[in-house]
Short mmCIF file of C-alpha atoms in Angstrom, two decimals:
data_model
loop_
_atom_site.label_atom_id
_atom_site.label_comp_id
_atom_site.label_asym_id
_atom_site.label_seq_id
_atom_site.Cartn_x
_atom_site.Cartn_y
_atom_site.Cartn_z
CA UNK R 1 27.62 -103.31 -166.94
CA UNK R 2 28.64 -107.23 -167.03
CA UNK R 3 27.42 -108.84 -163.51
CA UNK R 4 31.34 -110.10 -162.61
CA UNK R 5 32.32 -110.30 -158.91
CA UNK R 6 34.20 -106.97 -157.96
CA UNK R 7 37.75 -107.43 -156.62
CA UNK R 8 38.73 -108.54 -153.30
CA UNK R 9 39.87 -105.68 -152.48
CA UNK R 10 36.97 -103.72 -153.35
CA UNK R 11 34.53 -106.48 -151.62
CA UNK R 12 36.46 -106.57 -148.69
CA UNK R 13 36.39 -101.96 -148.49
CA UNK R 14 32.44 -101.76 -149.80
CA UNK R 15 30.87 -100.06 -146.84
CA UNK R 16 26.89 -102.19 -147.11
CA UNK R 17 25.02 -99.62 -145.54
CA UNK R 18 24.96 -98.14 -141.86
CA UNK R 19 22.83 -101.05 -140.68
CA UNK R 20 24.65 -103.69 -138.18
CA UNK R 21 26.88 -106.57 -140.22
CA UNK R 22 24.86 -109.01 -138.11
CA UNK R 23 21.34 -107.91 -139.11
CA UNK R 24 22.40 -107.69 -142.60
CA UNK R 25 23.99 -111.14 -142.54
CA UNK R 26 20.56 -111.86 -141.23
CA UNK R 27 18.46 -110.46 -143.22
CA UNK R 28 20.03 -111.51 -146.47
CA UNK R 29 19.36 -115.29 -145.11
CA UNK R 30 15.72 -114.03 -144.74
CA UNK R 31 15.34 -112.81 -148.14
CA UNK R 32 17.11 -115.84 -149.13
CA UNK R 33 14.91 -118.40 -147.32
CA UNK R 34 11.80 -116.49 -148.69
CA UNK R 35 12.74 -117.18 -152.54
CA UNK R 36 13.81 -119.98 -151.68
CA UNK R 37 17.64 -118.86 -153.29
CA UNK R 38 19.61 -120.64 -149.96
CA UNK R 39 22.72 -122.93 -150.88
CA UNK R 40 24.63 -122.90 -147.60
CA UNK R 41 26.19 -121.14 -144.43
CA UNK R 42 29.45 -122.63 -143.29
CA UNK R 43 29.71 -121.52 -139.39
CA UNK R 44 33.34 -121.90 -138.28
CA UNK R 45 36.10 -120.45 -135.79
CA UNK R 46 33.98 -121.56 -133.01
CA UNK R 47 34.44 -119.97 -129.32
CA UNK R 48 31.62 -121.16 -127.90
CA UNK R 49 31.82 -124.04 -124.99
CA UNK R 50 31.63 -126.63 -126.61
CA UNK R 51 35.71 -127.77 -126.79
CA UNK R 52 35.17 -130.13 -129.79
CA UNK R 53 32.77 -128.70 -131.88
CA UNK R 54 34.70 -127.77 -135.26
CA UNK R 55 32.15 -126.38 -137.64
CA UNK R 56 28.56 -126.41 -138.62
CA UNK R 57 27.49 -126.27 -141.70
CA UNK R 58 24.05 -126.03 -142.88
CA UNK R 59 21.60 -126.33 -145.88
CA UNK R 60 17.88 -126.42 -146.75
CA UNK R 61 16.25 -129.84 -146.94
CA UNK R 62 12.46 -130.97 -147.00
CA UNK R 63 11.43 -133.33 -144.39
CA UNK R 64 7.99 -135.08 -144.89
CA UNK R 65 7.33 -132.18 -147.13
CA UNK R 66 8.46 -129.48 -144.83
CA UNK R 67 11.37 -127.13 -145.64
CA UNK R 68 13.57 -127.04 -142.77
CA UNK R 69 17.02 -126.25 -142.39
CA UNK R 70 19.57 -129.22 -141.80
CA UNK R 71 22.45 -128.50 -139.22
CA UNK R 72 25.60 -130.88 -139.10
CA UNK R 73 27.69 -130.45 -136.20
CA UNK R 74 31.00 -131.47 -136.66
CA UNK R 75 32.99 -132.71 -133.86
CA UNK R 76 36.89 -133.96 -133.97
CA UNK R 77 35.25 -138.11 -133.67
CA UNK R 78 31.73 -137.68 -134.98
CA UNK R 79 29.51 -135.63 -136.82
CA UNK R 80 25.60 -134.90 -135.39
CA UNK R 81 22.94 -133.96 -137.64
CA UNK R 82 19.90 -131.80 -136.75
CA UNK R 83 16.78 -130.44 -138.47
CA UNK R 84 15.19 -127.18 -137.12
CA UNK R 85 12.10 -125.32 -139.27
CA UNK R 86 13.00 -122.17 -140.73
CA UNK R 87 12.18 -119.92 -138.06
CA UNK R 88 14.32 -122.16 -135.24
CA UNK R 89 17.56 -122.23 -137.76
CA UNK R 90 17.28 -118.49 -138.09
CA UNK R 91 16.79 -118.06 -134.69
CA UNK R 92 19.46 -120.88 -134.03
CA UNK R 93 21.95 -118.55 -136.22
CA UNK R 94 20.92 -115.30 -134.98
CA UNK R 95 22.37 -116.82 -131.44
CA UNK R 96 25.67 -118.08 -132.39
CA UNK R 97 26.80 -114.59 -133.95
CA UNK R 98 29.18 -113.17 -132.38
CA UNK R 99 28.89 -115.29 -129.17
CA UNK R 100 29.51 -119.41 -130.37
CA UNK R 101 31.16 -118.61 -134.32
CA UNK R 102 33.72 -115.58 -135.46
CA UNK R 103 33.34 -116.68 -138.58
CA UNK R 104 29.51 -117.29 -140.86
CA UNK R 105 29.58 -117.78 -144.84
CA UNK R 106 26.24 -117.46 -146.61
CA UNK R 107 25.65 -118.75 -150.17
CA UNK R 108 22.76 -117.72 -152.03
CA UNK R 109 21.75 -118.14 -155.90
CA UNK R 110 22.96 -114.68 -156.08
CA UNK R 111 24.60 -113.62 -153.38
CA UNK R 112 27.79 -114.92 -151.69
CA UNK R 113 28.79 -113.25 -147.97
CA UNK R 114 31.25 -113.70 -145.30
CA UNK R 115 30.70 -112.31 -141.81
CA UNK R 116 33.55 -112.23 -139.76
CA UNK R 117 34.73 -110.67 -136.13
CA UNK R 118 37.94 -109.07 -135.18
CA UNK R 119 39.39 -110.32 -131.79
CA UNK R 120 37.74 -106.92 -130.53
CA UNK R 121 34.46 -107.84 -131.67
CA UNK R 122 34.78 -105.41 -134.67
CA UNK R 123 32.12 -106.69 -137.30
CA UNK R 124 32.99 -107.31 -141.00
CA UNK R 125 31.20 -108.08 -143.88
CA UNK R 126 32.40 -109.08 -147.49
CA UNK R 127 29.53 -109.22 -149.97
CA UNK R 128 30.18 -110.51 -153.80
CA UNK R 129 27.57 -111.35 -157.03
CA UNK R 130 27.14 -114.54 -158.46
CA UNK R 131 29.38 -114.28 -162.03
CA UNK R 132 27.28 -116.81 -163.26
CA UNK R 133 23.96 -118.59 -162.38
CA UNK R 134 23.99 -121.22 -159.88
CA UNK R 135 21.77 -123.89 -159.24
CA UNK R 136 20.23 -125.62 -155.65
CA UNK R 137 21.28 -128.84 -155.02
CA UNK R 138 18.67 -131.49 -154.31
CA UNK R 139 16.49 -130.52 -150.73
CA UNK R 140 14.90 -134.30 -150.58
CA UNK R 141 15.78 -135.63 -147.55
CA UNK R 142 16.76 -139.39 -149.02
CA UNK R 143 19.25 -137.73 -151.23
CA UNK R 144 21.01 -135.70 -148.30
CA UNK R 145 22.47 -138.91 -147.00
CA UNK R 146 21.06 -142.37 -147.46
CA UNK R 147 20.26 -143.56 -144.13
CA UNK R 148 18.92 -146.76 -143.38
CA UNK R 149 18.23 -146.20 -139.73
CA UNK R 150 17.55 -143.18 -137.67
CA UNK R 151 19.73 -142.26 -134.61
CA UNK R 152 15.91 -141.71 -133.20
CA UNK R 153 14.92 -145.58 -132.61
CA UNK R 154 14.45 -146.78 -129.65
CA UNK R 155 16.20 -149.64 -129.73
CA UNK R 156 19.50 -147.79 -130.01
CA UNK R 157 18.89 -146.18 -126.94
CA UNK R 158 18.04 -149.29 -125.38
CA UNK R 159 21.19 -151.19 -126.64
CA UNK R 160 23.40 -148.00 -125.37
CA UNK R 161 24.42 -146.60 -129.04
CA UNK R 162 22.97 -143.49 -128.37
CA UNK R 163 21.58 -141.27 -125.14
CA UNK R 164 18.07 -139.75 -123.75
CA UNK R 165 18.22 -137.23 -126.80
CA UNK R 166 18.73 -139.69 -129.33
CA UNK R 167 22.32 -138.57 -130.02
CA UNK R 168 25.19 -140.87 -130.87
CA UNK R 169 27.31 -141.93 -127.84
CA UNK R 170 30.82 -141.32 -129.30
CA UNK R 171 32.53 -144.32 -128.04
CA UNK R 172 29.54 -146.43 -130.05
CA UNK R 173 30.50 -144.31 -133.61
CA UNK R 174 32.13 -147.15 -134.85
CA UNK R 175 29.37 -149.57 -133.89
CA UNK R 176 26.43 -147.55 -135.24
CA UNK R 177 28.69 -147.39 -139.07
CA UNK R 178 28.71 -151.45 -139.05
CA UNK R 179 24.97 -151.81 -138.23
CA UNK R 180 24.28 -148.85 -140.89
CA UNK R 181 26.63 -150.42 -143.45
CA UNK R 182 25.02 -154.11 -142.40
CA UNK R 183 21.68 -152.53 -143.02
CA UNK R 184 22.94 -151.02 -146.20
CA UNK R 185 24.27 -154.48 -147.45
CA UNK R 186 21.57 -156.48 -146.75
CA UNK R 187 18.47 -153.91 -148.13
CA UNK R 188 20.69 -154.60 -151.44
CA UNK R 189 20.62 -157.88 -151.43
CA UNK R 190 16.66 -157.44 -150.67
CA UNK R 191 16.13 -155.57 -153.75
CA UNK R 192 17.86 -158.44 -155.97
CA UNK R 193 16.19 -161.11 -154.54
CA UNK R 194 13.31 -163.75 -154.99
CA UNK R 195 11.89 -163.80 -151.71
CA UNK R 196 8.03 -163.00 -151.46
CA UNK R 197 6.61 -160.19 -150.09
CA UNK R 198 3.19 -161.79 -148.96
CA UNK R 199 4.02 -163.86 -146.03
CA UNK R 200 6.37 -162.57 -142.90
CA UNK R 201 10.14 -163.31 -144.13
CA UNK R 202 12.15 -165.74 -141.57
CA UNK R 203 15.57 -164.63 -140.29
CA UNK R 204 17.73 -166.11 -138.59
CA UNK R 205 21.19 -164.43 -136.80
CA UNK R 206 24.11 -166.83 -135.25
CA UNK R 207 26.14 -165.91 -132.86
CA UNK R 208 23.74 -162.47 -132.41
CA UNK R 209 25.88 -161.66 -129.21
CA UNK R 210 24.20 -158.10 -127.80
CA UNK R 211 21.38 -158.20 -130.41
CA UNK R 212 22.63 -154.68 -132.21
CA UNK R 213 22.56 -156.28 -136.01
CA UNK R 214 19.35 -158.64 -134.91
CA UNK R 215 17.32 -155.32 -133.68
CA UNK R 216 18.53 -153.59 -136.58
CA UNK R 217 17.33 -155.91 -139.02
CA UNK R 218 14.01 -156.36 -137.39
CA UNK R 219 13.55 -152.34 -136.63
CA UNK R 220 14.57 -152.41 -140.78
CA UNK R 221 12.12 -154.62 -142.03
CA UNK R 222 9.14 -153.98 -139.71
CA UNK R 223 9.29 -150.23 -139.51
CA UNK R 224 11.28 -148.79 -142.37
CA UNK R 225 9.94 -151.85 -144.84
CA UNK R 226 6.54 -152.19 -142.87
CA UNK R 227 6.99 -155.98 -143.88
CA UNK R 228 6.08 -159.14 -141.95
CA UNK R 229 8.98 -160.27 -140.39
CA UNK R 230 10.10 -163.07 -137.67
CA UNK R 231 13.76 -162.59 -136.46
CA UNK R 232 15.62 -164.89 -134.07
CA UNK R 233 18.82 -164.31 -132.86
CA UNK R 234 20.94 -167.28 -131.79
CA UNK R 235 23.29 -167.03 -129.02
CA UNK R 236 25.59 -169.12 -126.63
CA UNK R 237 25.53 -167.16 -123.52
CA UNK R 238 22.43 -167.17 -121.89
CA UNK R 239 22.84 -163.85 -120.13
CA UNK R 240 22.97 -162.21 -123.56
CA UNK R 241 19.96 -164.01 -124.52
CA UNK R 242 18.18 -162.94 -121.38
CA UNK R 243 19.24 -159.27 -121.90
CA UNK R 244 18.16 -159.19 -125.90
CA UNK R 245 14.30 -161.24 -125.17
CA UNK R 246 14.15 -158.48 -122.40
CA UNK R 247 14.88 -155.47 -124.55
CA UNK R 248 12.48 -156.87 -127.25
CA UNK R 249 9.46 -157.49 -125.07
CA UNK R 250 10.17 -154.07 -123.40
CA UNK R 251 10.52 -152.21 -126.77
CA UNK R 252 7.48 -153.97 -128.29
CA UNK R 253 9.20 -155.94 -130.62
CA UNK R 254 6.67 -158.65 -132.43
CA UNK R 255 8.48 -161.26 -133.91
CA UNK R 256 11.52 -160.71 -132.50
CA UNK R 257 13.01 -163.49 -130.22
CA UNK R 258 16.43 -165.00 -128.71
CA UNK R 259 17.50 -168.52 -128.21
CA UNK R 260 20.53 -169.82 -126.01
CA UNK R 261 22.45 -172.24 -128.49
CA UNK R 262 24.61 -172.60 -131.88
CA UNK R 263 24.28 -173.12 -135.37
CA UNK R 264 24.95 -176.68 -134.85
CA UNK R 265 22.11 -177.49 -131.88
CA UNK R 266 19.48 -174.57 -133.41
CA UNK R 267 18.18 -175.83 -137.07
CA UNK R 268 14.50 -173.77 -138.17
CA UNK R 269 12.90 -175.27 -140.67
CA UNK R 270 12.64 -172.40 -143.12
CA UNK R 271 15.16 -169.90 -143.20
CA UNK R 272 15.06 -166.80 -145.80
CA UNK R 273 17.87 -164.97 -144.93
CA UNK R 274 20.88 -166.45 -142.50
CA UNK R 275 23.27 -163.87 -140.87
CA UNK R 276 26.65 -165.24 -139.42
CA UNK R 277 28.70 -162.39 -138.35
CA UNK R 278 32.15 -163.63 -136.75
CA UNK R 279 31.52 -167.53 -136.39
CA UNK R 280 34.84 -168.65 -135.82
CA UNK R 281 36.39 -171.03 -137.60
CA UNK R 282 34.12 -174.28 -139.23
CA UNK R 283 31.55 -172.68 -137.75
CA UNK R 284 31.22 -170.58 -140.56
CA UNK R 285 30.69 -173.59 -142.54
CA UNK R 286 28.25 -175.16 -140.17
CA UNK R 287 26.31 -171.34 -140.69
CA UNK R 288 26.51 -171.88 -144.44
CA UNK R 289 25.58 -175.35 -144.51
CA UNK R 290 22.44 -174.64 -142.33
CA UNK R 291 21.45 -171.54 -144.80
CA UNK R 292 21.75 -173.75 -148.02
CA UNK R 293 19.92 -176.44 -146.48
CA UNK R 294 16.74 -174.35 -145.28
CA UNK R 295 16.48 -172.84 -148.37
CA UNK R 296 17.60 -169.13 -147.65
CA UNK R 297 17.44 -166.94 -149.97
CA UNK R 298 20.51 -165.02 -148.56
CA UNK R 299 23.03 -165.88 -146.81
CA UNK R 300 25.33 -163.25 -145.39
CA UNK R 301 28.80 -164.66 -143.73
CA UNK R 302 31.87 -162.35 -141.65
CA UNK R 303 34.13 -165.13 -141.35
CA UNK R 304 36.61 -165.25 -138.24
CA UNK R 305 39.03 -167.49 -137.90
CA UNK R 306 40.61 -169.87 -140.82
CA UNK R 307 42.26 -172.81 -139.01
CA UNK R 308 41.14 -175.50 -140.67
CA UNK R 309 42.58 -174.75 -144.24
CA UNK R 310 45.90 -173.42 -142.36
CA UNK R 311 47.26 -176.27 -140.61
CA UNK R 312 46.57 -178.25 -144.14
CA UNK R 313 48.22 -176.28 -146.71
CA UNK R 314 51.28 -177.53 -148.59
CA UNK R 315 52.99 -174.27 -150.06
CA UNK R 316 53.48 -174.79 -153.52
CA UNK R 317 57.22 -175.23 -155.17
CA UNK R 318 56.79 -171.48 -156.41
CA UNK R 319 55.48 -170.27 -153.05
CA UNK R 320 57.30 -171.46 -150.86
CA UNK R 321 59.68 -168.62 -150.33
CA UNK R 322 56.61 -166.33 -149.83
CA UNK R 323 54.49 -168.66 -147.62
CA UNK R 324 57.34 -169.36 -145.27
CA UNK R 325 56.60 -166.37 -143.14
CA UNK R 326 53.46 -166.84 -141.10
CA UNK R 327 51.69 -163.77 -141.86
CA UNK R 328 51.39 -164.45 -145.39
CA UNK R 329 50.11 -168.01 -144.99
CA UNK R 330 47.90 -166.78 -142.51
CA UNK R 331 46.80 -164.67 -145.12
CA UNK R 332 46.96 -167.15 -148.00
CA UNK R 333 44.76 -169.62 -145.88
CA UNK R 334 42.10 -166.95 -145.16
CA UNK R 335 42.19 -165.89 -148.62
CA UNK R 336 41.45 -169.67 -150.08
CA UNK R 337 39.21 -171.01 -147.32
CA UNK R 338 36.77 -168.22 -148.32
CA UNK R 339 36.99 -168.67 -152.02
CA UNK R 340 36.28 -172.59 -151.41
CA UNK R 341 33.45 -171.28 -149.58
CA UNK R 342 32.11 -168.80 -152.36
CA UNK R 343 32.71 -171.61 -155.13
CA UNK R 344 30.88 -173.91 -152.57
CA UNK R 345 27.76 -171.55 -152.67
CA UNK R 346 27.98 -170.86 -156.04
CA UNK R 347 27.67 -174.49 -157.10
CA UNK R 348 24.59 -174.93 -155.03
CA UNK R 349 23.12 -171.65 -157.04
CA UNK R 350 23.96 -169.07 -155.73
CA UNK R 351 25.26 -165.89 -156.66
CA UNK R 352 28.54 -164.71 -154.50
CA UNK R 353 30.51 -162.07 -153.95
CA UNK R 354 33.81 -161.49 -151.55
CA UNK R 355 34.51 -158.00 -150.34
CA UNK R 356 35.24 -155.68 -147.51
CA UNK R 357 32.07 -155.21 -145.00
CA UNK R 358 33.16 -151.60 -143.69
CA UNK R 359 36.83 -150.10 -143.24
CA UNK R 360 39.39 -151.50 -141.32
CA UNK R 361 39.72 -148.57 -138.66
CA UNK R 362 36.31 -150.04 -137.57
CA UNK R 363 37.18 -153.68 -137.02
CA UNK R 364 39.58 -156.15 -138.26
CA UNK R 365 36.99 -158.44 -139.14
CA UNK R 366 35.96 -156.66 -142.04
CA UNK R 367 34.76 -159.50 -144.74
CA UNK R 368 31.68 -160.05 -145.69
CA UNK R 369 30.42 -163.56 -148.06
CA UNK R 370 26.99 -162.59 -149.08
CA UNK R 371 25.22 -164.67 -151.26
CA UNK R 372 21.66 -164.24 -153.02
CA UNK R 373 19.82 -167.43 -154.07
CA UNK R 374 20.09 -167.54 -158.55
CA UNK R 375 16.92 -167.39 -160.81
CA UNK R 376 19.17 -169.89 -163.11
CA UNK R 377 21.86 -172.40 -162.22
CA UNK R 378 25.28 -172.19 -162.40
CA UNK R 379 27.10 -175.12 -164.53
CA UNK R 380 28.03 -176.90 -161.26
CA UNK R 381 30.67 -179.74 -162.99
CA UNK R 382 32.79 -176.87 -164.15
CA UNK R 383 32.79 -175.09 -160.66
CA UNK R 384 33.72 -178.27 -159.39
CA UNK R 385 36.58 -178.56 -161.20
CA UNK R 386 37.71 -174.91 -160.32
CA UNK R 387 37.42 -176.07 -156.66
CA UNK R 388 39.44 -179.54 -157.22
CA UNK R 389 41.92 -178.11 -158.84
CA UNK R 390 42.24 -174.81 -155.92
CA UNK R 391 42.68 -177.73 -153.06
CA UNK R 392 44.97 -179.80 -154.91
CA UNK R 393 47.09 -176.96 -156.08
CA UNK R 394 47.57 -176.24 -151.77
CA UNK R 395 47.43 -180.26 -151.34
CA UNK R 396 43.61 -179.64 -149.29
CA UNK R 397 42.46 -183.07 -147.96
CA UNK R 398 39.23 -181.99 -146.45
CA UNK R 399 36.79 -178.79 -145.92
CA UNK R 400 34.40 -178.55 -143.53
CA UNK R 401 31.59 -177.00 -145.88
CA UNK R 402 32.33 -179.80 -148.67
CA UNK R 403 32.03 -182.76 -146.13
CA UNK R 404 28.22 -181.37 -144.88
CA UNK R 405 26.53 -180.08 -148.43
CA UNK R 406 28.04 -183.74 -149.65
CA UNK R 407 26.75 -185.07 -146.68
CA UNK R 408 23.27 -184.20 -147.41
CA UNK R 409 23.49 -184.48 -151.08
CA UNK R 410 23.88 -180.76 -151.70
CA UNK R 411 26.91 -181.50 -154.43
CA UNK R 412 27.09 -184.42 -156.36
CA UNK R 413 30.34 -186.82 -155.43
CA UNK R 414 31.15 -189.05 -152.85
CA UNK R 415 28.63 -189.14 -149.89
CA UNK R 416 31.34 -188.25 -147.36
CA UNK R 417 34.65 -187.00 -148.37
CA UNK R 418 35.80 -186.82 -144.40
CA UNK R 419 34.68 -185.99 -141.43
CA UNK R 420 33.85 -182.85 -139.71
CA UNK R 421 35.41 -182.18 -136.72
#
């Protein structure tokens, strides 16, 4: 007889045995977990008191070479992950039914079941055969979900992203994706670039506000890395620099420090990566300027802000219709001010791209400029004509990044084209 699944309606009437639904359900994850044969069990229909939980689903996974099983709650804002050995998941499941879940599914390499309860508590269970083989998916725990920082860092806590059990604070969901994406971004660039891995690496954050992405970076390098690393976060407000050299002493932090000032008044010598996330206006440029000129390696710009290109642009004959409503040449001037600013870092020899830091139902301030220092050199005269013939097309007198790099003799030209305000 071919193994084919029998008919729904004879799954749904097979009688398994006198033995309780539950213990079967049970046992069958056992057997499962034994030959190692477990796919996933879907838990959903919840009654249990938790009002938002949704679901859990779960699925094996190997943790520093442990199986374990892998729980992820989720909730109608956030999802929570946890990992329980083998005998807490069972034990974890053998709870829940009938009590938190009406409703288990259990997928095996050979088995496929669904336990369900009646509003009266009746048990059911539908049992089928694999038709055909099926194979595990991948247990390592990189490959579940790349994660560049664990909810379990101290530093979160610290910084109020999550609470005493190292779970995320749902108002802070939102938060902790920007510093993961940030982390995920920058790791990248990491990978592609020159920068040696014998001496500590120098980093410098403007504008580092609370200290979240200047922590992160740090806890990144130092713990996940184990590299060498000396972070300073630069900051206006001297009660937020007070707060962050707190945290970091408290925390144990080494090489981790906070200054009160700007990227105009704070200039390190060396610099191998700069971070300026939401400098308004010029003072992006300033940021960029400062990077280039200390040598970074990377340079990784949010821009916020684009005044300086928007009060100066003339709309072209052909544009004019479209750039008469201010939205659009809002848009338009954001949209050229950062290519100028791209072209400006690629003619100093750098490699640049333009694109969309993390979704737009997370902030508004979604760009990110990040730049990795070349091997080779670009051919600077013909990015220089690219950028000539951008400003004159919008009639662009003067950019605050052009003025400082020619300034310092960064781009060949006149020594000062106007000056920065």
């Amino acid at each position: 007889m071919s193994a084919s699944l029998p008919s729904a309606k004879n799954s749904a009437a097979q009688s398994l045995g006198a033995e309780d639904p539950c213990a079967q359900f049970l046992s069958v994850l056992d057997t499962s977990l034994h030959h190692n044969a477990l796919i996933k069990m879907v838990f959903s229909r919840h009654v249990g008191p938790e009002a938002e939980l949704q679901r859990v689903s779960v699925k094996p996974l190997m943790v520093k070479d442990q199986p374990c099983l892998s729980f992820v709650y989720r909730y109608k804002t956030r999802d929570i992950t946890r990992n329980l050995s083998l005998a807490e998941g069972v034990a974890q499941v053998a709870e829940w039914l009938p009590l938190v879940f009406k409703t288990a599914h259990l997928l095996t390499l050979t088995d496929e079941l669904q336990l369900e309860f009646s509003k009266k508590g009746k048990a059911m269970l539908h049992r089928s055969k694999a038709a055909q083989a099926r194979t595990l998916p991948s247990a390592e725990h990189d490959r579940e979900k790349k994660r560049f920082l664990e909810l379990s860092r101290p530093f979160l806590q610290d910084l109020g992203v999550t609470n005493g059990q190292h779970e995320l604070i749902p108002a802070m969901s939102r938060k902790w994706k920007q510093i993961n994406k940030f982390i995920e971004v920058f790791a990248h660039a990491l990978s592609t670039s020159s920068l040696p891995t014998d001496r500590p690496l120098k980093v410098a954050d403007f504008g580092s506000g609370k200290g979240y992405l200047t922590f992160a970076i740090h806890d990144y390098l130092r713990n996940t890395l184990q590299r060498e690393a000396e972070v300073t976060g630069v900051e206006l407000r001297q009660d937020m620099v007070t707060l962050c050299n707190s945290a970091a002493a408290r925390l144990e932090h080494p090489g981790l420090v906070f200054e009160c000032g700007d990227v105009r008044s704070v200039v390190p010598s060396q610099i191998d990566v700069m971070i300026a996330l939401h400098a308004c206006d010029i003072a992006t440029d300033y940021a960029i300027h400062t990077g280039i000129r200390c040598g970074a390696a990377i340079i990784m710009c949010s821009p916020c802000c684009h005044k300086e290109i928007r009060l100066q642009i003339q709309s072209p004959g052909l544009l004019k219709p479209m750039l008469q409503y201010g939205l659009h040449l809002g848009q338009q001037a954001e949209m050229v001010t950062d290519a100028l600013r791209a072209l400006y870092l690629e003619a100093c020899g750098y490699e640049t791209k333009v694109f969309e830091f993390i979704s737009l139902e997370h902030t508004n301030k979604n760009k990110m400029i990040l730049a990795v220092k070349r091997a080779t050199p670009q051919n600077v005269e013909a990015l220089l004509e690219k950028i000539q013939a951008l400003k004159a097309f919008y009639a662009i007198e003067s950019q605050s990044l052009e003025s400082l790099l020619r300034a310092d003799g960064l781009l060949p030209g006149p020594t000062v084209l106007s000056p920065v305000q």
